[in-house]
């Protein structure tokens, strides 16, 4: 769908007013001592304006190029990645609502500007409503527990947007709520709410249904607690499912508006129930959600899930203590999580952040914020970025066009990266991960507001904002890298690092790698990685290995194809079948760096390899730009 007068809207967006945050009075700090006095570099006004324009353009391309109104979805996405893309749209709508509609409306000209901006927000909101019907909720009900929890976060985020946007329009003196216009509206229409509020009940209902379905994955018979990843595979307790359970549970506690529909599939039509708190069967602020988040967080933080970089490894297998029959596992001993898969993904470091800030808001306990900031700093360090110098550890300007900075644990050259990026073999799953990290980082670093019982709340808010501002240079560095991967259509690539390395091509990568040289690849991606293949299994890219550690003996799982798993098959298939041996065990560096279809365009652009540019990579580009935009608005002096 093309938007008329797009250039006019971009020009209007560039005039949006942003506010600042004064943190000079803060005495508390979430930073190491060497960073506490460092003042971050501020962006200039033209840079800020261009950032907003780039963010709007990223959203436009994602919706124009990938969303189909008739289908109500992004057809090239699979069920769980579509849920994540929907979450990106809801987050972007919240940012647009605050960034485009915060200026007062007092004149006819300002009212016309406001209507153009509100029309833009409403356009994308209508597509989000279409996705409510286009989402394959029936399929998702039968998938892994993490897939279900993405649904919870997505529709809670959409409901939050409705609440905040409605308040900005009708409950304040900003935008359409200004004096003259508000009087006209009141006289003509009476006391109305924003039209989008009619969608809050169905969105909330779907979030509740999927939280209840997913909560069945909480298991205390093995490892003393924790969520099981997939009910159809051997017990595997991974970081992402547990982080999602924490984040979804605390968001249900803080933001779930209540639900009175007893239907298991859809929301009952208006008039079939009363929305009053007295008749709600599932009320807001139910303590069970807070308890679930607290229990999940306690288990995860005591699970020994972090590696020497302070990053979360993927998860734990249970090697002993199980007897198998045809249908279930029986605990015959103290089943322990004793075999850790050391694979590291970016999103495993991100989802927990929104859980941590939510737990702080609910309890007022500062250790949740401390832990979140520490995790962010661990991630930044593992990309090869020095926060004190506010620059990459390696001087990228001194690299030859064919050289790569060294791998630092979760990236290189100061840029966030998946282990599969350099080889160009990232799966549809992995193409979604960096955007997820950026989304939850944005949630963590949003202004804290007043939802906390902390005694000195203003000091905490200031300290939190000051710490987040220290990440601004690194965030800008990543956004510029991502922008450098856009093609002529404005589509973002997967491998952001390539956007900073001028002259890097697929051909030069192949020349560096040689026929059997894997030195370019991160340790996790090298054949015969230290610790053995079982210690590092990249199942998100190469499928679930067909071995007893992953597959329940006697389970009804189809045999693997000779070609291995197709990256494009849907998530339901992925969750119900085993794949062949990992390609990582037998492919050399050059073959793994080879592009599909070695034409001149592919050889010139490393981001044309593999799956190429997709709705998932576009979501990642949108998420990093939104994160930078939101933090830039909070910076001093803006």
Coordinates of C-alpha atoms in Angstrom, one line a residue:
X1 CA 0.0 0.0 0.0
X2 CA 1.5 3.4 -1.0
X3 CA 0.9 6.4 1.2
X4 CA 0.0 9.6 -0.6
X5 CA 1.9 12.7 0.2
X6 CA 4.7 10.7 1.8
X7 CA 7.2 13.5 1.4
X8 CA 4.9 15.9 3.2
X9 CA 4.6 13.5 6.1
X10 CA 8.3 13.1 6.3
X11 CA 8.7 16.8 6.4
X12 CA 6.2 17.1 9.2
X13 CA 7.9 14.3 11.1
X14 CA 11.2 16.2 11.0
X15 CA 9.6 19.1 12.9
X16 CA 8.5 16.9 15.8
X17 CA 9.5 18.4 19.2
X18 CA 11.4 16.2 21.6
X19 CA 12.2 16.8 25.3
X20 CA 15.2 16.4 27.4
X21 CA 16.1 14.6 30.7
X22 CA 18.1 16.3 33.5
X23 CA 20.2 13.7 35.3
X24 CA 22.7 16.1 37.0
X25 CA 21.2 15.6 40.4
X26 CA 21.5 11.8 40.4
X27 CA 23.6 10.3 43.2
X28 CA 22.8 6.6 42.4
X29 CA 24.5 5.0 39.5
X30 CA 24.1 1.8 37.5
X31 CA 27.4 2.3 35.8
X32 CA 31.0 1.3 36.6
X33 CA 33.0 4.2 38.2
X34 CA 35.0 5.0 35.0
X35 CA 31.7 5.8 33.1
X36 CA 29.9 7.8 35.7
X37 CA 31.4 11.2 34.8
X38 CA 31.6 10.7 31.1
X39 CA 29.2 12.8 29.1
X40 CA 27.8 11.1 26.0
X41 CA 28.1 12.7 22.6
X42 CA 24.8 14.4 21.6
X43 CA 23.4 14.2 18.1
X44 CA 22.8 17.4 16.2
X45 CA 19.3 18.5 15.2
X46 CA 19.7 17.6 11.5
X47 CA 20.9 14.1 12.5
X48 CA 17.9 13.8 14.8
X49 CA 15.5 14.8 12.0
X50 CA 17.1 12.4 9.6
X51 CA 16.8 9.6 12.2
X52 CA 13.1 10.1 12.5
X53 CA 12.7 10.2 8.7
X54 CA 14.8 7.0 8.4
X55 CA 12.6 5.3 11.1
X56 CA 9.4 6.2 9.3
X57 CA 10.9 5.0 6.0
X58 CA 11.9 1.7 7.6
X59 CA 8.3 1.1 8.8
X60 CA 6.9 2.2 5.4
X61 CA 9.1 -0.3 3.5
X62 CA 8.3 -3.1 5.9
X63 CA 4.5 -2.6 5.5
X64 CA 4.5 -1.7 1.8
X65 CA 6.9 -4.4 0.7
X66 CA 5.9 -7.3 3.0
X67 CA 2.4 -6.8 4.5
X68 CA -0.6 -8.0 2.6
X69 CA -3.9 -6.5 3.7
X70 CA -6.0 -9.3 2.2
X71 CA -4.1 -11.9 4.2
X72 CA -3.8 -9.7 7.3
X73 CA -0.2 -10.8 7.7
X74 CA 3.3 -10.8 6.3
X75 CA 3.0 -14.0 4.2
X76 CA 6.7 -14.6 4.0
X77 CA 7.0 -14.7 7.8
X78 CA 6.4 -17.9 9.9
X79 CA 4.0 -17.8 12.8
X80 CA 6.4 -16.8 15.6
X81 CA 8.4 -14.3 13.5
X82 CA 5.1 -12.7 12.4
X83 CA 4.2 -12.2 16.0
X84 CA 7.5 -10.4 16.6
X85 CA 7.0 -8.2 13.5
X86 CA 3.6 -7.3 14.9
X87 CA 5.3 -6.3 18.1
X88 CA 7.7 -4.1 16.2
X89 CA 4.7 -2.3 14.6
X90 CA 3.0 -1.8 18.0
X91 CA 6.3 -0.4 19.4
X92 CA 6.7 1.9 16.4
X93 CA 3.2 3.1 16.8
X94 CA 3.8 4.0 20.4
X95 CA 6.9 6.0 19.3
X96 CA 5.1 7.7 16.5
X97 CA 2.2 8.6 18.8
X98 CA 4.6 10.4 21.1
X99 CA 6.9 11.8 18.5
X100 CA 4.4 13.1 16.0
X101 CA 1.4 14.0 18.0
X102 CA 2.8 15.7 21.1
X103 CA 2.7 19.3 19.8
X104 CA -0.3 21.3 20.9
X105 CA -3.0 22.0 18.2
X106 CA -4.4 25.6 18.4
X107 CA -4.7 26.8 14.8
X108 CA -6.3 25.6 11.6
X109 CA -2.9 24.9 10.1
X110 CA -1.7 22.9 13.1
X111 CA -5.0 21.0 13.0
X112 CA -4.4 20.0 9.4
X113 CA -0.9 18.9 10.3
X114 CA -2.2 16.9 13.2
X115 CA -4.8 15.1 11.0
X116 CA -2.0 14.0 8.6
X117 CA 0.0 12.6 11.4
X118 CA -2.9 10.9 13.1
X119 CA -3.9 9.4 9.7
X120 CA -0.4 7.9 9.5
X121 CA -0.7 6.3 12.9
X122 CA -4.2 5.1 12.2
X123 CA -3.1 3.5 8.9
X124 CA -0.5 1.3 10.6
X125 CA -2.9 0.6 13.5
X126 CA -5.5 -0.7 11.0
X127 CA -2.9 -3.1 9.6
X128 CA -2.3 -4.3 13.2
X129 CA -6.0 -5.0 13.6
X130 CA -5.9 -6.9 10.3
X131 CA -3.1 -9.0 11.7
X132 CA -5.3 -10.0 14.7
X133 CA -7.4 -11.9 12.2
X134 CA -4.6 -12.9 9.9
X135 CA -2.6 -14.5 12.7
X136 CA -2.8 -18.3 12.7
X137 CA -3.8 -18.6 16.4
X138 CA -4.9 -22.2 16.0
X139 CA -1.5 -23.3 14.7
X140 CA 0.3 -21.4 17.4
X141 CA -1.7 -23.1 20.1
X142 CA 0.0 -26.3 19.2
X143 CA 3.6 -25.0 18.9
X144 CA 6.4 -24.7 21.3
X145 CA 6.0 -22.7 24.5
X146 CA 8.2 -19.8 23.4
X147 CA 6.1 -19.4 20.2
X148 CA 3.0 -18.9 22.4
X149 CA 4.7 -16.3 24.6
X150 CA 5.7 -14.1 21.6
X151 CA 1.9 -13.9 21.0
X152 CA 1.4 -12.7 24.6
X153 CA 4.0 -9.9 24.4
X154 CA 2.7 -8.8 21.0
X155 CA -0.9 -8.2 21.9
X156 CA -0.1 -6.7 25.3
X157 CA 2.1 -4.3 23.5
X158 CA -0.7 -3.4 21.1
X159 CA -3.1 -2.9 24.0
X160 CA -0.5 -0.6 25.7
X161 CA -0.3 1.5 22.5
X162 CA -4.1 1.9 22.5
X163 CA -4.1 3.1 26.0
X164 CA -1.3 5.6 25.7
X165 CA -2.5 6.9 22.3
X166 CA -6.0 7.3 23.5
X167 CA -4.8 9.2 26.5
X168 CA -2.7 11.5 24.4
X169 CA -5.7 12.4 22.2
X170 CA -8.5 12.7 24.7
X171 CA -7.1 12.9 28.3
X172 CA -4.6 15.7 28.0
X173 CA -4.0 19.2 26.6
X174 CA -1.8 17.9 23.8
X175 CA -2.6 17.2 20.2
X176 CA -6.4 17.1 19.5
X177 CA -7.0 17.8 23.2
X178 CA -6.0 21.5 23.0
X179 CA -8.6 24.1 24.1
X180 CA -10.3 25.2 20.9
X181 CA -10.3 21.9 19.1
X182 CA -11.3 20.0 22.3
X183 CA -14.3 22.3 22.8
X184 CA -15.5 21.7 19.2
X185 CA -15.1 17.9 19.6
X186 CA -16.9 17.9 23.0
X187 CA -19.8 19.9 21.6
X188 CA -20.1 17.7 18.5
X189 CA -19.4 14.2 19.8
X190 CA -19.6 14.4 23.6
X191 CA -17.1 12.5 25.8
X192 CA -15.6 10.0 23.4
X193 CA -12.6 7.7 23.6
X194 CA -10.2 6.9 20.7
X195 CA -11.9 4.5 18.3
X196 CA -9.1 2.0 18.6
X197 CA -10.0 1.3 22.2
X198 CA -12.7 -1.2 21.0
X199 CA -9.8 -3.5 20.2
X200 CA -8.4 -3.6 23.7
X201 CA -10.7 -6.5 24.9
X202 CA -9.9 -8.9 22.0
X203 CA -6.2 -8.1 22.2
X204 CA -6.2 -8.7 25.9
X205 CA -8.2 -11.9 25.5
X206 CA -5.7 -13.4 23.1
X207 CA -2.8 -12.4 25.4
X208 CA -4.5 -14.2 28.3
X209 CA -5.4 -17.3 26.4
X210 CA -1.8 -17.8 25.2
X211 CA -0.3 -17.0 28.6
X212 CA -2.4 -19.7 30.1
X213 CA -1.4 -22.2 27.3
X214 CA 2.3 -21.4 27.7
X215 CA 2.3 -21.5 31.5
X216 CA 1.7 -25.3 31.2
X217 CA 5.4 -25.5 30.3
X218 CA 6.5 -24.6 33.8
X219 CA 7.9 -27.8 35.3
X220 CA 9.2 -28.5 38.8
X221 CA 10.1 -32.2 38.3
X222 CA 13.4 -31.4 36.5
X223 CA 16.0 -29.0 37.5
X224 CA 13.9 -27.6 40.3
X225 CA 11.8 -25.5 38.0
X226 CA 11.9 -23.6 34.8
X227 CA 10.0 -23.7 31.5
X228 CA 10.4 -26.6 29.1
X229 CA 11.0 -25.4 25.5
X230 CA 9.0 -27.8 23.4
X231 CA 6.5 -30.4 24.7
X232 CA 7.2 -32.7 21.7
X233 CA 11.0 -33.0 22.1
X234 CA 13.2 -34.3 24.9
X235 CA 13.2 -32.0 27.9
X236 CA 15.2 -28.9 27.2
X237 CA 15.1 -25.8 29.4
X238 CA 16.4 -22.9 27.4
X239 CA 17.1 -19.3 28.1
X240 CA 14.6 -17.8 25.7
X241 CA 11.5 -19.7 26.9
X242 CA 12.2 -18.8 30.5
X243 CA 13.0 -15.1 29.7
X244 CA 9.8 -14.9 27.7
X245 CA 7.9 -16.4 30.6
X246 CA 9.3 -13.8 32.9
X247 CA 8.7 -10.9 30.5
X248 CA 5.2 -12.0 29.6
X249 CA 4.2 -12.7 33.2
X250 CA 5.3 -9.4 34.6
X251 CA 3.7 -7.6 31.6
X252 CA 0.4 -9.5 32.3
X253 CA 0.7 -8.2 35.9
X254 CA 1.4 -4.6 35.0
X255 CA -0.4 -4.1 31.7
X256 CA -3.2 -6.7 31.3
X257 CA -6.5 -4.7 31.4
X258 CA -8.6 -7.7 32.4
X259 CA -10.8 -10.1 30.4
X260 CA -14.3 -11.4 30.9
X261 CA -14.6 -13.6 27.9
X262 CA -14.6 -17.4 28.7
X263 CA -14.3 -18.3 25.0
X264 CA -11.1 -20.3 24.4
X265 CA -10.7 -19.0 20.8
X266 CA -12.1 -15.5 20.3
X267 CA -13.5 -12.5 22.1
X268 CA -17.3 -12.4 22.7
X269 CA -19.0 -9.5 20.9
X270 CA -19.9 -6.3 22.9
X271 CA -23.0 -6.7 25.0
X272 CA -22.2 -10.3 25.9
X273 CA -20.4 -9.3 29.0
X274 CA -19.9 -6.5 31.4
X275 CA -16.5 -4.8 31.5
X276 CA -16.7 -3.6 35.1
X277 CA -14.1 -4.8 37.5
X278 CA -16.7 -6.4 39.7
X279 CA -17.6 -8.9 37.0
X280 CA -14.2 -9.5 35.4
X281 CA -13.4 -13.2 35.6
X282 CA -9.7 -12.5 34.9
X283 CA -9.0 -9.1 36.6
X284 CA -6.0 -6.9 36.0
X285 CA -3.1 -7.0 38.5
X286 CA -3.7 -10.6 39.4
X287 CA -0.9 -11.7 41.9
X288 CA -0.5 -15.0 40.1
X289 CA 1.2 -13.2 37.2
X290 CA 3.7 -11.5 39.6
X291 CA 4.4 -14.8 41.3
X292 CA 5.0 -16.5 38.0
X293 CA 7.5 -13.8 37.0
X294 CA 9.3 -13.9 40.4
X295 CA 9.5 -17.7 40.4
X296 CA 10.8 -17.7 36.8
X297 CA 13.4 -15.0 37.5
X298 CA 14.7 -16.7 40.6
X299 CA 15.0 -20.0 38.7
X300 CA 16.8 -18.5 35.7
X301 CA 19.3 -16.5 37.7
X302 CA 20.2 -19.6 39.7
X303 CA 20.4 -21.9 36.7
X304 CA 24.0 -21.3 35.8
X305 CA 22.9 -20.3 32.3
X306 CA 25.6 -17.5 31.8
X307 CA 29.0 -18.1 30.2
X308 CA 32.4 -16.4 30.9
X309 CA 31.3 -13.3 28.9
X310 CA 28.3 -12.8 31.3
X311 CA 26.0 -13.8 28.4
X312 CA 23.2 -16.3 28.4
X313 CA 24.0 -19.6 26.7
X314 CA 21.1 -21.3 24.9
X315 CA 19.9 -23.8 27.4
X316 CA 20.2 -27.1 29.4
X317 CA 19.7 -30.7 28.6
X318 CA 19.0 -33.3 31.3
X319 CA 21.3 -36.3 30.9
X320 CA 20.1 -38.4 33.8
X321 CA 17.1 -39.1 35.9
X322 CA 14.5 -40.0 33.3
X323 CA 12.7 -43.1 32.3
X324 CA 10.8 -43.0 29.0
X325 CA 7.6 -44.6 28.1
X326 CA 5.4 -44.0 25.0
X327 CA 3.9 -40.7 26.2
X328 CA 5.8 -39.0 29.0
X329 CA 8.9 -38.6 31.2
X330 CA 8.9 -40.1 34.6
X331 CA 11.2 -38.7 37.3
X332 CA 13.1 -41.6 38.7
X333 CA 15.9 -39.6 40.2
X334 CA 16.9 -35.9 40.8
X335 CA 16.7 -34.8 37.2
X336 CA 19.3 -32.0 36.8
X337 CA 20.1 -29.5 34.1
X338 CA 23.7 -30.6 33.7
X339 CA 24.5 -30.4 30.0
X340 CA 24.6 -26.8 28.7
X341 CA 24.4 -25.9 25.0
X342 CA 27.0 -23.1 24.8
X343 CA 25.5 -21.5 21.6
X344 CA 24.9 -17.8 22.2
X345 CA 22.2 -15.8 20.3
X346 CA 21.6 -12.1 20.6
X347 CA 17.9 -12.4 21.6
X348 CA 18.8 -14.5 24.6
X349 CA 20.4 -11.3 26.0
X350 CA 17.4 -9.1 25.2
X351 CA 14.0 -10.5 26.3
X352 CA 15.0 -10.6 29.9
X353 CA 15.6 -6.8 29.9
X354 CA 11.9 -6.0 29.7
X355 CA 11.2 -8.6 32.4
X356 CA 13.8 -6.9 34.7
X357 CA 12.4 -3.4 34.3
X358 CA 8.9 -4.7 34.8
X359 CA 9.9 -6.5 38.0
X360 CA 11.5 -3.3 39.2
X361 CA 8.3 -1.4 38.5
X362 CA 6.3 -4.0 40.4
X363 CA 8.5 -4.4 43.4
X364 CA 10.7 -1.3 43.6
X365 CA 13.8 -3.5 44.1
X366 CA 16.8 -2.0 42.6
X367 CA 18.7 -5.2 41.9
X368 CA 16.5 -5.8 38.9
X369 CA 17.8 -2.6 37.3
X370 CA 21.4 -3.3 38.3
X371 CA 21.2 -6.7 36.7
X372 CA 19.7 -5.3 33.5
X373 CA 22.3 -2.7 33.1
X374 CA 25.0 -5.2 33.7
X375 CA 23.6 -7.5 31.0
X376 CA 23.5 -4.6 28.5
X377 CA 27.1 -3.7 29.3
X378 CA 28.2 -7.3 28.9
X379 CA 26.5 -7.3 25.5
X380 CA 28.2 -4.1 24.4
X381 CA 31.6 -5.4 25.5
X382 CA 31.0 -8.6 23.6
X383 CA 30.5 -6.7 20.4
X384 CA 34.0 -5.3 20.6
X385 CA 33.0 -1.8 21.8
X386 CA 34.7 0.2 24.5
X387 CA 32.1 2.3 26.4
X388 CA 34.7 4.4 28.1
X389 CA 36.3 5.5 24.8
X390 CA 32.8 5.4 23.2
X391 CA 34.3 3.7 20.2
X392 CA 35.0 0.2 18.8
X393 CA 38.0 -1.5 20.4
X394 CA 39.4 -2.1 16.9
X395 CA 40.1 0.8 14.6
X396 CA 37.9 0.1 11.6
X397 CA 39.5 2.8 9.6
X398 CA 42.8 0.9 9.5
X399 CA 41.3 -2.3 8.2
X400 CA 41.9 -3.2 4.6
X401 CA 38.8 -3.5 2.5
X402 CA 39.0 -7.3 2.7
X403 CA 39.6 -7.5 6.4
X404 CA 37.2 -8.2 9.3
X405 CA 37.5 -7.2 12.9
X406 CA 38.0 -10.1 15.2
X407 CA 35.0 -11.9 16.9
X408 CA 34.4 -10.6 20.4
X409 CA 31.8 -12.9 21.7
X410 CA 28.6 -11.5 20.3
X411 CA 29.8 -9.4 17.4
X412 CA 32.8 -7.6 16.0
X413 CA 33.8 -4.0 15.3
X414 CA 31.3 -2.8 17.9
X415 CA 28.3 -4.2 16.0
X416 CA 25.8 -6.7 17.3
X417 CA 26.1 -9.9 15.3
X418 CA 24.9 -13.5 15.1
X419 CA 27.4 -16.3 14.7
X420 CA 25.8 -17.1 11.4
X421 CA 26.0 -13.6 9.9
X422 CA 29.5 -13.9 8.5
X423 CA 28.7 -17.1 6.6
X424 CA 25.4 -15.8 5.3
X425 CA 23.6 -18.9 6.4
X426 CA 21.2 -17.4 9.0
X427 CA 17.8 -19.1 9.3
X428 CA 14.5 -17.3 9.4
X429 CA 14.7 -17.6 13.2
X430 CA 18.1 -16.0 13.5
X431 CA 17.1 -13.2 11.1
X432 CA 14.7 -12.0 13.8
X433 CA 17.0 -12.0 16.8
X434 CA 18.8 -8.7 16.6
X435 CA 15.5 -6.8 16.2
X436 CA 14.2 -8.6 19.3
X437 CA 17.3 -7.5 21.3
X438 CA 16.7 -3.9 20.2
X439 CA 13.0 -3.9 21.0
X440 CA 13.5 -5.1 24.6
X441 CA 16.5 -2.8 25.1
X442 CA 14.2 0.1 24.1
X443 CA 11.6 -1.1 26.7
X444 CA 14.2 -1.3 29.4
X445 CA 15.6 2.2 28.7
X446 CA 12.2 3.9 28.4
X447 CA 11.6 6.5 31.1
X448 CA 10.5 4.7 34.3
X449 CA 7.4 6.8 34.9
X450 CA 5.8 6.7 38.4
X451 CA 5.0 3.0 38.6
X452 CA 7.3 2.1 41.5
X453 CA 7.3 2.1 45.3
X454 CA 11.0 3.0 45.5
X455 CA 11.4 5.7 48.2
X456 CA 13.6 8.0 46.2
X457 CA 12.0 7.5 42.9
X458 CA 13.3 10.6 41.2
X459 CA 16.9 9.7 42.0
X460 CA 16.4 6.2 40.5
X461 CA 14.8 7.6 37.4
X462 CA 17.7 10.0 36.9
X463 CA 20.3 7.3 37.5
X464 CA 18.5 4.9 35.1
X465 CA 18.3 7.5 32.4
X466 CA 21.9 8.5 32.8
X467 CA 23.1 4.9 32.4
X468 CA 21.0 4.5 29.3
X469 CA 22.5 7.6 27.8
X470 CA 25.9 6.0 28.1
X471 CA 24.8 3.4 25.6
X472 CA 23.8 6.0 23.0
X473 CA 27.2 6.1 21.1
X474 CA 27.2 2.3 20.7
X475 CA 23.5 2.3 19.7
X476 CA 24.3 5.0 17.1
X477 CA 27.2 3.0 15.8
X478 CA 24.9 0.0 15.3
X479 CA 22.2 2.0 13.6
X480 CA 24.6 3.5 11.2
X481 CA 25.9 0.0 10.4
X482 CA 22.3 -1.2 9.8
X483 CA 21.5 1.8 7.6
X484 CA 24.6 0.9 5.5
X485 CA 23.0 -2.4 4.6
X486 CA 19.9 -0.9 2.9
X487 CA 19.5 -1.7 -0.8
X488 CA 17.9 0.5 -3.5
X489 CA 14.4 -0.3 -2.2
X490 CA 15.2 0.6 1.4
X491 CA 15.4 -3.0 2.6
X492 CA 17.7 -3.8 5.5
X493 CA 20.2 -6.6 5.4
X494 CA 20.9 -9.2 8.1
X495 CA 24.6 -8.7 8.6
X496 CA 24.9 -5.1 10.0
X497 CA 28.6 -5.2 10.3
X498 CA 29.0 -5.3 6.5
X499 CA 27.4 -1.9 6.4
X500 CA 30.5 -0.4 8.0
X501 CA 33.1 -2.2 6.0
X502 CA 33.5 -0.5 2.7
X503 CA 34.7 -2.7 -0.1
X504 CA 33.6 -6.0 1.7
X505 CA 32.1 -8.3 -0.9
X506 CA 31.1 -12.0 -1.0
X507 CA 34.0 -12.6 -3.4
X508 CA 36.5 -11.0 -1.0
X509 CA 35.1 -13.1 1.9
X510 CA 35.5 -16.3 -0.1
X511 CA 39.1 -15.3 -1.0
X512 CA 39.9 -14.7 2.6
X513 CA 38.3 -18.0 3.7
X514 CA 40.0 -20.3 1.2
X515 CA 38.8 -23.8 0.6
X516 CA 39.0 -25.1 4.2
X517 CA 39.8 -22.0 6.3
X518 CA 37.2 -21.2 9.0
X519 CA 39.2 -18.6 10.9
X520 CA 36.7 -15.9 9.9
X521 CA 33.9 -17.8 11.6
X522 CA 33.0 -17.3 15.3
X523 CA 34.0 -20.2 17.5
X524 CA 30.4 -21.4 17.7
X525 CA 30.3 -21.8 13.9
X526 CA 33.6 -23.6 13.4
X527 CA 33.6 -27.3 12.7
X528 CA 34.8 -29.3 15.7
X529 CA 34.4 -26.4 18.0
X530 CA 36.2 -26.7 21.4
X531 CA 34.1 -28.9 23.6
X532 CA 32.6 -30.9 20.8
X533 CA 29.5 -30.4 18.6
X534 CA 27.2 -31.4 21.5
X535 CA 28.4 -28.4 23.5
X536 CA 27.6 -26.0 20.7
X537 CA 24.5 -26.9 18.7
X538 CA 23.2 -24.1 16.5
X539 CA 19.8 -25.7 16.1
X540 CA 18.2 -22.3 15.4
X541 CA 20.1 -22.2 12.1
X542 CA 20.6 -25.9 11.2
X543 CA 17.7 -27.6 12.8
X544 CA 17.2 -30.0 15.7
X545 CA 19.8 -32.8 15.5
X546 CA 18.4 -36.3 15.2
X547 CA 19.9 -37.7 18.3
X548 CA 18.6 -38.9 21.7
X549 CA 19.6 -35.8 23.5
X550 CA 17.0 -33.8 21.5
X551 CA 14.5 -36.3 20.3
X552 CA 12.3 -38.4 22.7
X553 CA 13.0 -42.1 22.0
X554 CA 10.1 -43.7 20.2
X555 CA 8.5 -40.3 19.5
X556 CA 6.5 -40.0 16.3
X557 CA 8.9 -37.6 14.5
X558 CA 9.3 -37.9 10.7
X559 CA 12.6 -39.0 9.4
X560 CA 15.0 -36.4 8.2
X561 CA 15.4 -35.5 4.6
X562 CA 18.7 -36.2 2.9
X563 CA 19.1 -32.5 2.2
X564 CA 18.5 -31.5 5.9
X565 CA 16.0 -29.0 7.1
X566 CA 14.7 -26.4 4.6
X567 CA 15.1 -23.0 6.2
X568 CA 11.8 -21.9 4.7
X569 CA 9.6 -24.5 6.2
X570 CA 7.0 -23.3 8.7
X571 CA 7.5 -23.4 12.4
X572 CA 4.9 -26.1 13.0
X573 CA 6.9 -28.4 10.8
X574 CA 10.2 -27.4 12.5
X575 CA 8.7 -28.3 15.9
X576 CA 7.5 -31.7 14.8
X577 CA 10.4 -33.2 12.9
X578 CA 14.0 -34.0 13.3
X579 CA 16.7 -33.0 10.8
X580 CA 19.9 -34.6 9.6
X581 CA 23.4 -34.0 10.9
X582 CA 24.3 -30.4 11.2
X583 CA 26.0 -29.0 8.1
X584 CA 28.5 -27.4 10.5
X585 CA 30.1 -30.8 10.9
X586 CA 31.3 -31.2 7.3
X587 CA 31.3 -27.8 5.5
X588 CA 34.5 -25.7 5.1
X589 CA 34.8 -22.0 5.3
X590 CA 34.7 -21.2 1.6
X591 CA 31.6 -23.3 1.0
X592 CA 29.8 -21.7 3.9
X593 CA 30.6 -18.2 2.6
X594 CA 29.4 -19.0 -0.9
X595 CA 26.3 -17.1 -2.0
X596 CA 23.3 -18.6 -3.6
X597 CA 23.4 -17.8 -7.3
X598 CA 26.8 -16.3 -7.8
X599 CA 25.7 -13.4 -10.0
X600 CA 27.4 -10.0 -9.9
X601 CA 24.8 -8.5 -7.4
X602 CA 25.3 -11.3 -4.9
X603 CA 29.1 -11.2 -5.2
X604 CA 29.0 -7.4 -4.6
X605 CA 26.7 -7.5 -1.6
X606 CA 27.2 -9.9 1.3
X607 CA 23.6 -9.4 2.5
X608 CA 22.3 -11.0 -0.7
X609 CA 23.6 -14.4 0.4
X610 CA 21.4 -17.0 2.0
X611 CA 17.8 -15.8 2.7
X612 CA 18.8 -12.3 1.6
X613 CA 16.6 -9.4 2.8
X614 CA 13.3 -10.4 4.4
X615 CA 10.6 -9.0 6.6
X616 CA 12.6 -10.2 9.6
X617 CA 15.7 -8.3 8.6
X618 CA 13.5 -5.2 8.0
X619 CA 12.1 -5.6 11.5
X620 CA 15.6 -5.6 12.8
X621 CA 16.4 -2.4 11.0
X622 CA 13.2 -0.7 12.2
X623 CA 13.9 -1.8 15.8
X624 CA 17.5 -0.4 16.0
X625 CA 16.4 2.9 14.5
X626 CA 13.5 3.2 16.9
X627 CA 15.8 2.4 19.8
X628 CA 18.2 5.2 18.8
X629 CA 15.3 7.6 18.2
X630 CA 13.8 6.9 21.7
X631 CA 17.1 7.3 23.5
X632 CA 18.0 10.4 21.5
X633 CA 14.8 12.0 22.6
X634 CA 15.9 11.5 26.2
X635 CA 19.4 13.0 25.7
X636 CA 20.4 16.2 27.5
X637 CA 20.0 19.4 25.6
X638 CA 17.8 18.0 22.8

